[in-house]
Coordinates of C-alpha atoms and ligand atoms in Angstrom, one line a residue:
M1 CA 97.6 65.4 123.7
T2 CA 97.6 66.6 120.1
T3 CA 95.1 69.2 118.9
A4 CA 95.8 68.6 115.2
G5 CA 92.7 67.8 113.2
K6 CA 90.5 68.9 116.1
V7 CA 88.4 72.0 116.8
I8 CA 90.3 74.2 119.3
K9 CA 88.2 76.2 121.8
C10 CA 90.1 79.4 122.9
K11 CA 89.9 83.0 123.8
A12 CA 89.5 85.7 121.1
A13 CA 88.4 89.4 121.0
V14 CA 85.4 89.6 118.8
L15 CA 84.1 92.9 117.2
W16 CA 80.3 92.4 116.9
E17 CA 79.4 96.0 116.0
L18 CA 81.1 99.2 114.9
N19 CA 82.1 101.7 117.6
K20 CA 81.6 99.1 120.3
P21 CA 84.3 97.6 122.6
F22 CA 85.6 94.1 121.8
S23 CA 84.0 91.2 123.6
I24 CA 86.4 88.6 124.9
E25 CA 84.7 85.3 123.9
E26 CA 85.3 81.6 123.7
V27 CA 85.6 80.8 120.0
E28 CA 85.9 77.6 118.1
V29 CA 88.8 77.5 115.7
A30 CA 88.3 74.8 113.0
P31 CA 91.3 72.7 111.9
P32 CA 93.1 74.0 108.8
K33 CA 91.8 72.8 105.4
A34 CA 94.1 72.1 102.5
N35 CA 96.8 74.7 102.0
E36 CA 96.0 76.4 105.4
V37 CA 98.0 76.7 108.6
R38 CA 96.7 76.9 112.2
I39 CA 98.9 79.2 114.3
K40 CA 99.1 79.6 118.1
I41 CA 99.5 83.4 118.4
L42 CA 101.9 84.3 121.1
A43 CA 102.2 88.1 120.7
T44 CA 100.1 90.7 118.8
G45 CA 100.4 94.5 118.6
I46 CA 97.6 97.1 118.4
C47 CA 97.8 99.1 115.2
R48 CA 95.7 102.1 114.2
S49 CA 94.4 100.2 111.2
D50 CA 92.5 97.9 113.5
D51 CA 90.9 101.0 115.1
H52 CA 90.0 102.2 111.5
V53 CA 87.8 99.1 111.2
I54 CA 86.1 99.7 114.6
N55 CA 85.3 103.3 113.6
G56 CA 84.2 102.4 110.1
S57 CA 87.0 104.2 108.1
L58 CA 88.2 100.8 106.9
V59 CA 85.1 98.8 105.8
Q60 CA 85.1 95.1 106.7
P61 CA 82.4 92.5 107.2
L62 CA 81.2 92.0 110.8
P63 CA 81.4 90.2 113.1
I64 CA 85.1 90.0 112.8
I65 CA 88.3 89.0 114.7
L66 CA 90.8 91.9 114.0
G67 CA 94.5 91.9 114.6
H68 CA 97.2 91.8 111.9
E69 CA 100.6 92.5 113.6
A70 CA 101.6 89.3 115.3
A71 CA 103.9 86.3 115.7
G72 CA 103.2 82.8 116.8
I73 CA 104.0 79.1 116.4
V74 CA 102.5 76.7 113.9
E75 CA 100.1 74.3 115.7
S76 CA 99.1 72.2 112.7
I77 CA 99.0 72.3 108.9
G78 CA 96.5 71.3 106.3
E79 CA 97.1 68.9 103.4
G80 CA 99.6 70.1 100.8
V81 CA 101.4 72.7 103.1
T82 CA 105.1 72.5 102.5
S83 CA 106.6 75.9 103.6
V84 CA 106.0 75.6 107.3
K85 CA 105.6 72.7 109.8
P86 CA 104.2 72.4 113.4
G87 CA 106.6 74.1 115.8
D88 CA 107.9 76.7 113.4
K89 CA 107.9 80.3 114.5
V90 CA 105.9 82.3 111.9
I91 CA 104.6 85.8 111.2
P92 CA 101.2 86.1 109.6
L93 CA 101.1 88.2 106.5
F94 CA 98.1 90.6 106.1
N95 CA 99.7 91.6 102.8
P96 CA 100.6 88.1 101.6
Q97 CA 102.9 87.0 98.8
C98 CA 101.6 84.0 96.8
K99 CA 104.5 84.2 94.3
K100 CA 102.2 83.1 91.5
C101 CA 100.0 86.1 90.7
K102 CA 100.8 88.9 88.3
T103 CA 101.7 91.3 91.0
C104 CA 104.0 88.8 92.8
K105 CA 105.7 88.1 89.5
H106 CA 106.3 91.9 89.0
P107 CA 109.8 93.0 90.3
T108 CA 108.4 95.6 92.7
G109 CA 104.6 95.2 93.1
N110 CA 103.6 94.0 96.5
I111 CA 99.8 93.9 96.6
C112 CA 99.5 90.2 96.0
M113 CA 96.3 89.4 94.2
E114 CA 95.4 86.9 97.0
N115 CA 95.2 89.7 99.6
D116 CA 91.9 90.2 101.5
M117 CA 92.2 93.9 102.1
T118 CA 91.5 95.6 98.8
A119 CA 88.1 93.9 98.4
A120 CA 87.6 92.2 101.8
T121 CA 85.6 89.0 101.9
G122 CA 86.5 88.2 105.5
T123 CA 87.1 84.6 104.6
L124 CA 90.1 82.5 103.7
K125 CA 90.8 81.7 100.0
E126 CA 88.6 78.6 100.1
G127 CA 85.6 81.0 100.7
T128 CA 84.6 80.2 104.3
T129 CA 85.8 81.2 107.8
R130 CA 87.4 78.9 110.5
F131 CA 86.0 80.8 113.5
T132 CA 82.6 80.2 115.2
C133 CA 81.3 82.0 118.3
Q134 CA 77.9 81.5 119.8
G135 CA 76.9 79.4 116.8
K136 CA 77.8 82.2 114.4
S137 CA 80.5 82.3 111.8
I138 CA 83.0 85.1 112.5
H139 CA 85.0 86.8 109.8
H140 CA 88.7 86.9 109.3
F141 CA 90.6 90.2 109.0
G142 CA 93.2 90.6 106.3
G143 CA 93.6 86.9 106.3
T144 CA 95.3 87.1 109.7
S145 CA 92.9 87.7 112.7
T146 CA 95.5 87.7 115.4
F147 CA 93.4 88.9 118.3
S148 CA 92.8 85.2 119.1
E149 CA 94.8 82.6 120.9
Y150 CA 94.6 80.5 117.7
T151 CA 94.0 81.5 114.1
V152 CA 94.0 79.9 110.7
V153 CA 95.6 81.5 107.7
D154 CA 96.3 80.5 104.0
E155 CA 99.7 79.1 103.6
F156 CA 100.7 82.1 101.4
A157 CA 99.9 84.3 104.4
A158 CA 102.4 82.9 106.9
V159 CA 106.2 82.9 106.7
K160 CA 108.7 81.0 108.8
I161 CA 111.2 83.2 110.8
D162 CA 114.4 82.4 112.7
S163 CA 113.7 80.0 115.6
S164 CA 115.6 82.3 118.1
A165 CA 113.4 85.4 117.3
P166 CA 111.8 87.0 120.4
L167 CA 108.1 86.9 119.3
E168 CA 107.0 89.6 121.7
K169 CA 109.2 92.0 119.8
V170 CA 109.3 90.8 116.2
C171 CA 105.5 90.8 116.0
L172 CA 105.9 94.5 115.0
I173 CA 107.5 93.3 111.8
G174 CA 104.1 91.9 110.9
C175 CA 102.9 95.5 110.3
G176 CA 104.0 98.8 112.0
F177 CA 107.8 98.6 111.8
S178 CA 108.0 97.1 108.3
T179 CA 105.4 99.6 107.0
G180 CA 107.2 102.6 108.3
Y181 CA 110.8 101.5 107.7
G182 CA 110.0 100.3 104.1
S183 CA 108.1 103.5 103.3
A184 CA 111.4 105.3 103.9
V185 CA 114.0 103.0 102.5
K186 CA 112.1 101.1 99.8
V187 CA 109.2 103.3 98.7
A188 CA 110.6 106.9 99.0
K189 CA 114.2 105.6 98.6
V190 CA 115.5 108.3 101.0
T191 CA 118.9 109.5 100.0
P192 CA 121.9 110.4 102.2
G193 CA 122.0 114.1 103.2
S194 CA 118.3 114.6 102.4
T195 CA 115.6 116.5 104.4
C196 CA 112.5 114.5 105.4
V197 CA 109.3 115.3 107.1
V198 CA 107.1 112.8 108.9
F199 CA 103.5 113.7 109.7
G200 CA 102.3 111.5 112.6
L201 CA 104.6 110.1 115.2
G202 CA 102.8 106.9 116.2
G203 CA 104.3 103.4 115.8
V204 CA 104.3 103.6 112.0
G205 CA 105.6 107.2 111.8
L206 CA 108.4 106.5 114.2
S207 CA 109.4 103.5 112.1
V208 CA 109.6 105.9 109.1
I209 CA 112.0 108.0 111.1
I210 CA 114.1 104.9 111.9
G211 CA 114.2 104.3 108.1
C212 CA 115.0 107.9 107.2
K213 CA 117.9 107.9 109.7
S214 CA 119.3 104.6 108.5
A215 CA 119.2 105.9 104.9
G216 CA 121.4 108.8 105.9
A217 CA 118.9 111.7 105.9
S218 CA 120.6 114.7 107.6
R219 CA 117.4 116.5 108.6
I220 CA 114.2 114.7 109.8
I221 CA 111.3 116.9 110.9
G222 CA 108.6 115.3 113.0
V223 CA 105.1 116.8 112.8
D224 CA 102.4 115.9 115.4
I225 CA 99.6 117.7 117.3
N226 CA 100.6 115.7 120.4
K227 CA 103.8 117.1 121.7
D228 CA 104.2 114.1 124.1
K229 CA 105.4 112.2 121.0
F230 CA 108.4 114.5 120.4
A231 CA 110.9 113.0 122.9
K232 CA 110.7 109.5 121.4
A233 CA 110.8 110.9 117.9
K234 CA 114.0 112.7 118.7
E235 CA 115.5 109.6 120.4
L236 CA 114.9 107.7 117.2
G237 CA 116.4 110.3 114.8
A238 CA 114.1 113.3 114.4
T239 CA 116.3 116.4 114.3
E240 CA 113.4 118.7 115.2
C241 CA 109.7 118.4 115.9
I242 CA 106.9 120.8 115.3
N243 CA 103.2 121.1 116.3
P244 CA 100.9 122.6 113.7
L245 CA 98.7 124.0 116.5
D246 CA 101.6 126.3 117.4
Y247 CA 101.4 128.2 114.0
K248 CA 98.8 130.5 112.5
K249 CA 100.0 129.6 109.0
P250 CA 99.2 126.3 107.3
I251 CA 101.9 123.8 108.3
Q252 CA 102.9 123.2 104.7
D253 CA 103.9 126.9 104.4
V254 CA 105.8 126.7 107.6
L255 CA 107.7 123.7 106.3
V256 CA 108.5 125.2 102.9
E257 CA 110.0 128.2 104.7
M258 CA 111.9 126.1 107.1
T259 CA 113.5 124.1 104.3
E260 CA 114.2 126.6 101.6
N261 CA 111.5 125.6 99.1
G262 CA 110.4 122.3 100.5
V263 CA 111.6 118.9 101.7
D264 CA 113.1 116.1 99.6
F265 CA 110.8 113.4 101.1
S266 CA 107.5 113.8 103.0
F267 CA 105.4 111.0 104.6
E268 CA 101.8 111.1 105.8
V269 CA 101.5 108.6 108.5
I270 CA 98.1 109.6 110.1
G271 CA 95.4 108.8 107.6
R272 CA 93.7 112.3 107.1
L273 CA 93.0 114.2 103.9
D274 CA 94.2 117.5 105.3
T275 CA 97.6 116.2 106.4
M276 CA 97.9 114.3 103.0
T277 CA 97.4 117.6 101.2
A278 CA 99.9 119.3 103.5
A279 CA 102.5 116.6 103.1
F280 CA 102.3 116.8 99.3
A281 CA 102.4 120.6 99.3
C282 CA 105.5 120.8 101.5
C283 CA 107.7 118.7 99.3
N284 CA 110.0 120.5 96.9
N285 CA 108.2 121.6 93.7
A286 CA 110.9 120.2 91.4
Y287 CA 111.8 116.9 92.9
G288 CA 110.0 116.3 96.2
V289 CA 108.5 112.9 96.8
C290 CA 105.5 112.4 99.0
V291 CA 104.6 109.0 100.3
I292 CA 101.1 108.3 101.7
V293 CA 101.3 105.7 104.4
G294 CA 98.2 106.5 106.5
V295 CA 94.9 104.7 105.7
P296 CA 92.4 107.3 104.5
P297 CA 88.7 107.5 105.5
N298 CA 86.6 105.2 103.3
G299 CA 85.2 106.7 100.1
Q300 CA 86.7 110.2 100.3
N301 CA 88.8 112.0 97.7
L302 CA 91.8 114.2 97.8
S303 CA 91.6 117.4 95.8
I304 CA 95.0 118.4 94.4
N305 CA 95.9 121.2 92.0
P306 CA 97.7 119.4 89.1
M307 CA 100.2 122.3 89.0
L308 CA 101.7 120.8 92.1
I309 CA 102.5 117.6 90.1
L310 CA 103.3 119.4 86.8
T311 CA 106.4 121.0 88.3
G312 CA 107.9 117.7 89.2
R313 CA 106.6 116.5 92.6
T314 CA 105.8 112.8 93.0
L315 CA 102.9 111.5 95.0
K316 CA 103.0 107.8 95.8
G317 CA 101.9 105.4 98.5
A318 CA 102.4 101.8 99.6
I319 CA 101.0 99.1 101.8
F320 CA 103.5 97.3 104.1
G321 CA 106.4 99.6 103.2
G322 CA 106.5 98.2 99.7
F323 CA 108.0 94.9 101.0
K324 CA 107.3 91.6 99.4
S325 CA 106.3 90.0 102.6
N326 CA 107.3 86.4 102.2
N327 CA 110.8 87.4 100.9
D328 CA 111.4 90.3 103.2
V329 CA 109.9 89.5 106.6
P330 CA 112.4 86.8 107.5
K331 CA 115.2 89.2 106.5
L332 CA 113.9 91.9 108.7
V333 CA 113.7 89.5 111.6
S334 CA 117.3 88.5 111.0
D335 CA 118.2 92.2 110.9
V336 CA 116.6 92.6 114.4
L337 CA 118.6 89.6 115.6
A338 CA 121.8 91.2 114.1
K339 CA 120.9 94.4 116.0
K340 CA 120.7 96.4 112.8
F341 CA 117.7 98.2 114.4
K342 CA 115.8 98.0 117.7
L343 CA 112.1 97.4 118.1
D344 CA 112.1 98.0 121.9
P345 CA 111.6 101.8 121.7
L346 CA 108.3 101.3 119.8
I347 CA 106.8 99.0 122.5
T348 CA 105.6 101.2 125.3
H349 CA 103.1 98.7 126.8
V350 CA 102.9 95.0 127.3
S351 CA 99.5 93.6 128.1
S352 CA 97.1 90.7 127.6
L353 CA 94.2 89.9 125.3
D354 CA 91.8 90.4 128.3
K355 CA 92.9 94.1 128.4
I356 CA 92.5 94.8 124.7
N357 CA 89.9 97.5 125.2
E358 CA 92.2 99.4 127.5
G359 CA 95.0 99.0 124.9
F360 CA 92.8 100.7 122.3
D361 CA 91.8 103.4 124.7
M362 CA 95.4 104.2 125.3
L363 CA 96.2 104.4 121.5
R364 CA 93.2 106.7 121.0
A365 CA 94.3 108.9 123.9
G366 CA 97.8 109.2 122.4
K367 CA 99.3 107.6 125.5
S368 CA 100.9 104.5 123.8
I369 CA 103.0 103.8 120.8
R370 CA 102.6 100.1 120.5
T371 CA 100.9 97.9 123.0
V372 CA 101.9 94.3 122.5
M373 CA 99.5 91.7 124.0
T374 CA 101.2 88.4 124.9
M375 CA 99.4 85.1 125.3
Ligands
LIG401 P1 98.9 106.2 115.7 O1 97.6 106.6 116.1 O2 99.8 105.6 116.7 O3 99.7 107.6 115.2 C1 99.1 108.6 114.5 C2 99.8 109.9 115.0 O4 99.2 111.0 114.3 C3 99.5 110.2 116.5 O5 100.7 110.5 117.2 C4 98.6 111.5 116.5 O6 98.8 112.4 117.6 C5 99.0 112.1 115.2 N1 98.0 113.0 114.6 C6 96.6 112.8 114.6 N2 96.0 113.8 113.9 C7 97.0 114.7 113.5 C8 97.0 115.9 112.8 N3 95.9 116.5 112.4 N4 98.2 116.5 112.6 C9 99.4 115.9 113.0 N5 99.4 114.8 113.7 C10 98.3 114.1 114.0 O7 98.8 105.3 114.4 P2 99.8 104.3 113.7 O8 101.2 104.8 113.8 O9 99.6 102.9 114.2 O10 99.3 104.3 112.2 C11 99.4 105.5 111.5 C12 98.6 105.4 110.2 O11 99.3 104.4 109.4 C13 97.2 104.9 110.4 O12 96.4 105.6 109.4 C14 97.3 103.5 110.0 O13 96.0 102.9 109.6 C15 98.3 103.5 108.9 C16 98.8 102.2 108.6 C17 99.2 101.9 107.2 C18 99.7 100.7 106.8 C19 100.1 100.5 105.4 O14 100.4 99.4 105.1 N6 100.2 101.6 104.6 C20 99.9 99.8 107.8 N7 99.6 100.0 109.1 C21 99.1 101.2 109.5
LIG402 ZN1 98.9 97.8 110.6

């Protein structure tokens, strides 16, 4: 029996209020309107950015269905959709690529002007939501909302991937892996023989390490206050790991001493102002490049002495590893299939949507890297 054109009732995790657990609810998912795609989500990862919404660091309209790191199969398409068809394997794109806006036409810019992160409306482009629960309209998150068995996205926010891709693994290409890997290879442009430091050894930080290693860095220093993260970081390419709590001096001073006047490339992959300041200060004064990857707390400012910039350091940042998502996501999936890199070490737990709150508790307790919920 086809579901196309009909409302689908399914399970979703709804966030009704900040700092509260998700409620597993039966939601109604309306059929896709013109230029929209309804997707059956088969696997979705838990990323710290979702948690930033729960704790208010990343401001979004409530109630909302979070989740932005996923893979699924197209269930039905709205009028005018040409890039995907029912049955295609797809990855939803929280940082979409419409290919028509000024940013998409720029050779490197990747914050498509159709994105719903920078000024979140919580709706699709048409201006309304496709989710209803208990008679209330529920917002979309980043145009993806993957903590639901079915979701609807704008056509520009879904991309077809290889039909043989294992969805329970490549879902990480929807955010964590691509963000970290791209931050190293595409944003920082890590060079062979260089020294890198990565602050924060979660799923995104470890993916930065994978990128630094593949770019030929000879020294990769991991920094984390949770030493349980060190073994995996070393397995993936960190040459040494340090814990700021083991030193009396500020960690940037320790790093500058360890590396003879600072590192070539530093990455902040936590989302804190103090570690952003440290990451910037520990890169070489003449040519160091610092990349901000972590999502900072809402409405706060960094205070930086301009002298740090004047001598030649570069401070930059990127969403989604600087990748143009529609172009690059299918290639990254093919790279996984070609065994260019492995996603398995990043997946520490496989779970289900019913256990979403336990999954977030594990992330907060520092006990998981990525939990992938399969449906
Ligand atoms: P996760 O929580 O798994 O990792 C963060 C790591 O930082 C943990 O291992 C912590 O122990 C460590 N940590 C916390 N505080 C400190 C500290 N003071 N000093 C040193 N280490 C510390 O998070 P994740 O890997 O999922 O995400 C990391 C950040 O990246 C987070 O801010 C998330 O929102 C952001 C992000 C950005 C983008 C993007 O497009 N730029 C995409 N996804 C996630
Ligand atoms: Zn993310």
